[in-house]
Amino acid sequence: MLLDSLKKDKEKIIDLTQSNPTECGFYYPKEEILGALSNSGNLVYSPASKGMLSAREIVSEYYKDKGYEVDPDSIFLTSSTSEGYLFLFRLLADPGDRVLFPGPSYPLFEVLTQLNDLELVTYPLQYDNWSLDKALFDEVSPDAKAIVVVNPNNPTGSFVDEADLGIINGSCLNTGAAIICDEVFLDYVFDDKAKPKSLVGNKTSLTFVLGGLSKALGMPQMKLAWIVVNGPDRLVEEAKKRLEIIADTFLSVNTPSQNALGKWMKCKPFIQKDIVMRVRDNKKVVQSMISGSNKFKLLEAQGGWYSVLRLSGSVDEEEFCYELLSKKKVFVHPGYFFDFSEGAHIVISLLPQKEIFEKGMNALCIE
Ligand SMILES: Cc1ncc(COP(=O)(O)O)c(C=O)c1O
């Protein structure tokens, strides 16, 4: 692959796909983060299937700050959101069953479904506001065991709106499917006035909300995430009992992270402020650099860490990305990577530091 050979030749690459926040020069309060790990409680192992109650109470506080009451008893800790998906696939589906995912969306989902011998079926989201098409959704939804919603979606940055949620809830009521709502980017909005809704408040259908430190604190290395179970009481109680057996089998969350969670969450305002400022500033760079361009159109987005650019004319997106990398050493992702079905797109991460980002954008925009 071109990228590998450039790296082998020690070529300097401007990586506009960078998604690892720990590589982007963000401010992490080092003393507080590392100090929280120095805890004598870490010498003791007290296994708890859902995770330690003290840590689940902190997750409950996270939602309280957003105006939601979440019972710690309905929270399950996992080592990552990806692991949360695996637990839920085991809970909700048998090999060969179908799970619905939005398209475009995050490529990891294909691998996650394959690892569980499930069939991934896409329900298309349509621009200009990335809402779902009811007719197309109705075609694919009848025999699905779970419907995945990504709120806000990666990379489109769109939140699930009331109309779409109504369609999804209606389908779940008819078919008995459950909702898996991935909210890892919930805290990241481009406009302060926007108040995105979490599906931890969705009582209509059996709903599992995923969140975690990889995005909420920009600390994927700490390996702490969660699942919130919510919905009609009887379904919730049954799901919790069965999910507890799965979680108890692995007991995968490490004790130090659980003990440190309270202190780490106190760092959230500082860490998030830095990340939010970066993604907003970089988005402004994109807007100003492509304004008046007949080559690119920036697609509307409400949140997340990414921007999507539509390429004008009959450009082949893969060729475009290959040329950009080989000639200008700038790495971006082509839209097909995220399952964009129509038109040519590129996806860029808004995380890189200003100088790197501007250099990459300059190279992208100049003929
Ligand atoms: C939408 C979405 N969900 C889940 C994940 C994975 O999160 P985790 O590191 O908690 O497994 C990612 C990673 O980028 C993501 O974009």
Short mmCIF file of C-alpha atoms in Angstrom, two decimals, residues 45-341:
data_model
loop_
_atom_site.label_atom_id
_atom_site.label_comp_id
_atom_site.label_asym_id
_atom_site.label_seq_id
_atom_site.Cartn_x
_atom_site.Cartn_y
_atom_site.Cartn_z
CA TYR A 45 -9.91 -7.25 43.31
CA SER A 46 -13.64 -7.05 44.03
CA PRO A 47 -15.29 -8.45 40.91
CA ALA A 48 -18.69 -6.98 40.04
CA SER A 49 -20.55 -8.12 36.94
CA LYS A 50 -21.88 -4.68 35.98
CA GLY A 51 -18.70 -2.92 37.12
CA MET A 52 -18.06 -1.23 40.45
CA LEU A 53 -21.06 0.62 41.86
CA SER A 54 -18.92 3.68 42.68
CA ALA A 55 -17.90 3.96 39.00
CA ARG A 56 -21.44 3.40 37.75
CA GLU A 57 -22.60 6.22 40.02
CA ILE A 58 -20.11 8.53 38.32
CA VAL A 59 -21.54 7.55 34.91
CA SER A 60 -25.02 8.28 36.29
CA GLU A 61 -23.76 11.77 37.31
CA TYR A 62 -22.50 12.31 33.76
CA TYR A 63 -26.09 11.93 32.53
CA LYS A 64 -27.52 13.96 35.43
CA ASP A 65 -25.42 16.90 34.24
CA LYS A 66 -27.24 16.57 30.93
CA GLY A 67 -30.65 16.46 32.63
CA TYR A 68 -31.26 12.69 32.61
CA GLU A 69 -31.94 10.40 35.56
CA VAL A 70 -30.09 7.13 34.98
CA ASP A 71 -30.22 4.45 37.65
CA PRO A 72 -26.68 3.08 38.27
CA ASP A 73 -28.33 -0.35 38.36
CA SER A 74 -29.08 0.05 34.63
CA ILE A 75 -25.45 0.81 33.77
CA PHE A 76 -22.96 -1.86 32.66
CA LEU A 77 -19.29 -0.99 32.37
CA THR A 78 -17.23 -2.41 29.50
CA SER A 79 -13.64 -1.97 28.42
CA SER A 80 -14.64 -0.19 25.19
CA THR A 81 -17.66 0.71 23.15
CA SER A 82 -16.62 -1.93 20.63
CA GLU A 83 -16.80 -4.53 23.38
CA GLY A 84 -20.23 -3.14 24.32
CA TYR A 85 -21.39 -3.90 20.78
CA LEU A 86 -20.17 -7.48 21.08
CA PHE A 87 -22.02 -7.99 24.37
CA LEU A 88 -25.20 -6.59 22.86
CA PHE A 89 -24.93 -8.63 19.67
CA ARG A 90 -24.60 -11.75 21.84
CA LEU A 91 -27.59 -10.66 23.89
CA LEU A 92 -29.90 -9.75 21.02
CA ALA A 93 -29.02 -11.94 18.06
CA ASP A 94 -28.08 -15.41 16.91
CA PRO A 95 -25.58 -16.21 14.13
CA GLY A 96 -27.04 -15.27 10.75
CA ASP A 97 -29.44 -12.66 12.18
CA ARG A 98 -29.63 -9.20 10.70
CA VAL A 99 -28.59 -5.98 12.39
CA LEU A 100 -29.35 -2.60 10.84
CA PHE A 101 -26.74 0.14 10.63
CA PRO A 102 -26.95 3.62 9.16
CA GLY A 103 -25.06 4.31 5.95
CA PRO A 104 -22.85 6.27 5.75
CA SER A 105 -21.25 5.38 9.05
CA TYR A 106 -18.19 4.09 10.85
CA PRO A 107 -16.33 1.17 9.07
CA LEU A 108 -15.65 -0.76 12.29
CA PHE A 109 -19.28 -1.88 12.31
CA GLU A 110 -18.75 -4.23 9.39
CA VAL A 111 -15.98 -6.05 11.23
CA LEU A 112 -17.97 -6.16 14.46
CA THR A 113 -20.93 -7.83 12.76
CA GLN A 114 -18.70 -10.28 10.88
CA LEU A 115 -16.97 -11.29 14.12
CA ASN A 116 -20.39 -12.21 15.49
CA ASP A 117 -21.53 -14.00 12.33
CA LEU A 118 -24.28 -11.45 11.87
CA GLU A 119 -25.53 -9.88 8.68
CA LEU A 120 -25.05 -6.13 8.46
CA VAL A 121 -27.88 -4.44 6.61
CA THR A 122 -27.63 -0.73 5.84
CA TYR A 123 -30.47 1.75 6.13
CA PRO A 124 -29.51 4.80 4.10
CA LEU A 125 -29.37 8.30 5.56
CA GLN A 126 -30.00 11.02 3.07
CA TYR A 127 -28.39 14.40 2.80
CA ASP A 128 -29.27 17.32 3.29
CA ASN A 129 -30.01 16.59 6.94
CA TRP A 130 -29.00 12.91 6.94
CA SER A 131 -32.47 11.77 7.90
CA LEU A 132 -33.62 8.26 7.10
CA ASP A 133 -35.85 7.41 4.18
CA LYS A 134 -38.93 5.72 5.66
CA ALA A 135 -39.75 3.67 2.57
CA LEU A 136 -36.20 2.31 2.32
CA PHE A 137 -36.08 1.74 6.09
CA ASP A 138 -39.36 -0.18 6.03
CA GLU A 139 -37.95 -2.45 3.32
CA VAL A 140 -34.99 -3.61 5.42
CA SER A 141 -36.30 -3.42 9.00
CA PRO A 142 -38.89 -6.25 9.40
CA ASP A 143 -36.59 -9.11 10.44
CA ALA A 144 -33.78 -7.14 12.09
CA LYS A 145 -32.89 -8.01 15.69
CA ALA A 146 -31.29 -4.68 16.46
CA ILE A 147 -31.24 -1.22 14.93
CA VAL A 148 -28.05 0.74 15.44
CA VAL A 149 -28.30 4.51 15.68
CA VAL A 150 -25.16 6.66 15.90
CA ASN A 151 -25.89 9.93 17.70
CA PRO A 152 -24.12 11.97 16.38
CA ASN A 153 -23.08 9.85 13.48
CA ASN A 154 -19.47 9.35 12.44
CA PRO A 155 -18.54 10.88 10.00
CA THR A 156 -21.69 12.81 8.99
CA GLY A 157 -21.98 14.60 12.37
CA SER A 158 -25.77 14.32 12.32
CA PHE A 159 -27.91 13.76 15.44
CA VAL A 160 -30.94 11.52 15.37
CA ASP A 161 -34.04 13.73 15.16
CA GLU A 162 -37.54 13.19 16.56
CA ALA A 163 -38.99 12.11 13.22
CA ASP A 164 -36.34 9.42 12.67
CA LEU A 165 -36.61 8.23 16.25
CA GLY A 166 -40.38 7.94 15.79
CA ILE A 167 -39.89 5.71 12.74
CA ILE A 168 -37.30 3.55 14.53
CA ASN A 169 -39.40 3.21 17.69
CA GLY A 170 -42.43 2.34 15.56
CA SER A 171 -40.47 -0.38 13.82
CA CYS A 172 -39.19 -1.80 17.14
CA LEU A 173 -42.73 -1.92 18.52
CA ASN A 174 -43.84 -3.90 15.45
CA THR A 175 -40.92 -6.31 15.20
CA GLY A 176 -39.54 -6.60 18.74
CA ALA A 177 -36.12 -5.29 17.66
CA ALA A 178 -34.02 -3.31 20.14
CA ILE A 179 -32.16 -0.04 19.58
CA ILE A 180 -28.40 0.20 20.09
CA CYS A 181 -27.54 3.89 20.23
CA ASP A 182 -23.86 4.80 19.96
CA GLU A 183 -23.37 8.18 21.64
CA VAL A 184 -19.60 8.29 21.96
CA PHE A 185 -19.52 11.77 20.35
CA LEU A 186 -22.56 13.17 22.22
CA ASP A 187 -20.55 15.86 24.02
CA TYR A 188 -19.14 17.35 20.83
CA VAL A 189 -21.41 19.89 19.14
CA PHE A 190 -20.37 22.63 16.75
CA ASP A 191 -22.91 25.12 18.06
CA ASP A 192 -23.30 25.80 21.80
CA LYS A 193 -27.00 26.50 21.32
CA ALA A 194 -27.62 22.95 20.05
CA LYS A 195 -28.82 20.69 22.85
CA PRO A 196 -28.56 17.16 21.50
CA LYS A 197 -30.81 14.54 23.04
CA SER A 198 -29.50 11.29 24.46
CA LEU A 199 -31.51 8.13 23.94
CA VAL A 200 -31.08 7.29 27.64
CA GLY A 201 -34.44 9.11 27.76
CA ASN A 202 -36.08 6.82 25.17
CA LYS A 203 -38.69 4.80 27.04
CA THR A 204 -40.65 3.52 24.04
CA SER A 205 -38.44 0.60 23.00
CA LEU A 206 -35.74 -1.50 24.56
CA THR A 207 -32.73 0.80 24.11
CA PHE A 208 -29.04 0.34 24.85
CA VAL A 209 -26.97 3.52 24.88
CA LEU A 210 -23.21 3.28 24.44
CA GLY A 211 -20.74 5.87 25.70
CA GLY A 212 -17.18 5.90 26.95
CA LEU A 213 -13.96 7.65 27.82
CA SER A 214 -12.38 7.22 24.39
CA LYS A 215 -14.25 10.30 23.22
CA ALA A 216 -15.84 11.81 26.38
CA LEU A 217 -12.37 12.36 27.90
CA GLY A 218 -10.25 11.75 24.80
CA MET A 219 -8.65 8.84 26.67
CA PRO A 220 -9.13 5.62 24.64
CA GLN A 221 -6.12 4.10 26.41
CA MET A 222 -7.94 3.97 29.75
CA LYS A 223 -10.33 1.34 28.40
CA LEU A 224 -13.54 2.31 30.14
CA ALA A 225 -16.92 2.55 28.46
CA TRP A 226 -20.53 1.81 29.34
CA ILE A 227 -23.93 0.56 28.25
CA VAL A 228 -27.12 2.15 29.66
CA VAL A 229 -30.20 -0.07 29.45
CA ASN A 230 -33.50 1.73 29.09
CA GLY A 231 -37.06 1.18 27.82
CA PRO A 232 -40.25 -0.59 28.92
CA ASP A 233 -39.73 -2.01 32.46
CA ARG A 234 -40.38 -5.69 31.73
CA LEU A 235 -38.01 -5.74 28.73
CA VAL A 236 -35.36 -3.82 30.64
CA GLU A 237 -35.41 -6.21 33.61
CA GLU A 238 -35.14 -9.27 31.38
CA ALA A 239 -32.33 -7.74 29.29
CA LYS A 240 -30.38 -6.70 32.39
CA LYS A 241 -30.50 -10.23 33.83
CA ARG A 242 -29.14 -11.74 30.62
CA LEU A 243 -26.60 -9.00 30.02
CA GLU A 244 -25.30 -9.53 33.52
CA ILE A 245 -24.40 -13.13 32.67
CA ILE A 246 -22.41 -12.00 29.62
CA ALA A 247 -20.64 -9.23 31.55
CA ASP A 248 -19.93 -11.56 34.48
CA THR A 249 -18.27 -14.05 32.14
CA PHE A 250 -15.64 -11.51 31.07
CA LEU A 251 -15.35 -9.02 33.99
CA SER A 252 -13.27 -7.06 31.53
CA VAL A 253 -13.04 -3.62 33.08
CA ASN A 254 -9.83 -2.94 34.99
CA THR A 255 -10.03 -1.83 38.63
CA PRO A 256 -7.62 1.17 38.39
CA SER A 257 -9.74 2.94 35.76
CA GLN A 258 -12.92 2.35 37.74
CA ASN A 259 -11.33 3.74 40.90
CA ALA A 260 -9.96 6.74 39.00
CA LEU A 261 -13.17 7.56 37.13
CA GLY A 262 -14.48 10.16 39.63
CA LYS A 263 -11.26 12.19 39.53
CA TRP A 264 -10.92 11.82 35.77
CA MET A 265 -14.45 13.06 35.18
CA LYS A 266 -13.54 16.23 37.09
CA CYS A 267 -11.01 16.88 34.28
CA LYS A 268 -13.76 16.63 31.64
CA PRO A 269 -14.42 20.40 31.30
CA PHE A 270 -10.73 21.13 30.63
CA ILE A 271 -10.12 18.26 28.24
CA GLN A 272 -13.36 18.75 26.31
CA LYS A 273 -12.85 22.51 26.08
CA ASP A 274 -9.54 21.98 24.31
CA ILE A 275 -10.93 19.37 21.92
CA VAL A 276 -14.09 21.38 21.18
CA MET A 277 -12.03 24.51 20.43
CA ARG A 278 -9.76 22.55 18.09
CA VAL A 279 -12.54 20.94 16.06
CA ARG A 280 -14.43 24.24 15.80
CA ASP A 281 -11.31 26.18 14.77
CA ASN A 282 -10.36 23.57 12.21
CA LYS A 283 -13.88 23.56 10.84
CA LYS A 284 -13.60 27.32 10.35
CA VAL A 285 -10.35 26.73 8.45
CA VAL A 286 -12.17 24.30 6.16
CA GLN A 287 -15.03 26.76 5.65
CA SER A 288 -12.77 29.66 4.81
CA MET A 289 -10.39 27.69 2.60
CA ILE A 290 -13.06 26.13 0.44
CA SER A 291 -15.39 29.13 0.32
CA GLY A 292 -15.97 29.96 -3.31
CA SER A 293 -14.30 26.70 -4.36
CA ASN A 294 -15.87 24.88 -7.25
CA LYS A 295 -13.94 21.78 -6.31
CA PHE A 296 -15.43 21.02 -2.87
CA LYS A 297 -18.63 21.46 -0.90
CA LEU A 298 -18.56 21.14 2.88
CA LEU A 299 -21.54 19.09 4.06
CA GLU A 300 -23.57 20.38 7.00
CA ALA A 301 -22.86 18.73 10.35
CA GLN A 302 -23.93 19.35 13.93
CA GLY A 303 -21.29 17.53 15.93
CA GLY A 304 -18.45 15.02 16.14
CA TRP A 305 -14.80 15.25 15.14
CA TYR A 306 -15.02 15.11 11.34
CA SER A 307 -15.85 17.07 8.20
CA VAL A 308 -17.13 15.60 4.98
CA LEU A 309 -16.29 17.29 1.67
CA ARG A 310 -18.21 16.46 -1.48
CA LEU A 311 -16.07 16.51 -4.61
CA SER A 312 -17.56 18.27 -7.60
CA GLY A 313 -17.89 16.83 -11.10
CA SER A 314 -17.04 13.29 -12.06
CA VAL A 315 -13.99 12.88 -9.82
CA ASP A 316 -13.09 9.35 -8.70
CA GLU A 317 -12.68 9.67 -4.93
CA GLU A 318 -10.18 6.84 -4.61
CA GLU A 319 -8.01 8.28 -7.38
CA PHE A 320 -8.28 11.69 -5.77
CA CYS A 321 -7.08 10.36 -2.40
CA TYR A 322 -4.29 8.35 -4.01
CA GLU A 323 -2.99 11.37 -5.96
CA LEU A 324 -3.22 13.60 -2.91
CA LEU A 325 -1.12 11.13 -0.95
CA SER A 326 1.41 10.33 -3.67
CA LYS A 327 1.94 13.92 -4.91
CA LYS A 328 1.31 16.07 -1.84
CA LYS A 329 1.77 13.53 0.98
CA VAL A 330 -1.62 14.39 2.46
CA PHE A 331 -3.68 11.47 3.74
CA VAL A 332 -7.50 11.68 3.76
CA HIS A 333 -10.14 8.96 3.72
CA PRO A 334 -12.30 8.34 0.64
CA GLY A 335 -16.07 8.33 1.19
CA TYR A 336 -16.52 4.66 0.25
CA PHE A 337 -14.62 3.80 3.41
CA PHE A 338 -17.70 5.03 5.29
CA ASP A 339 -20.19 3.63 2.81
CA PHE A 340 -21.29 6.85 1.12
CA SER A 341 -23.59 5.58 -1.58
#
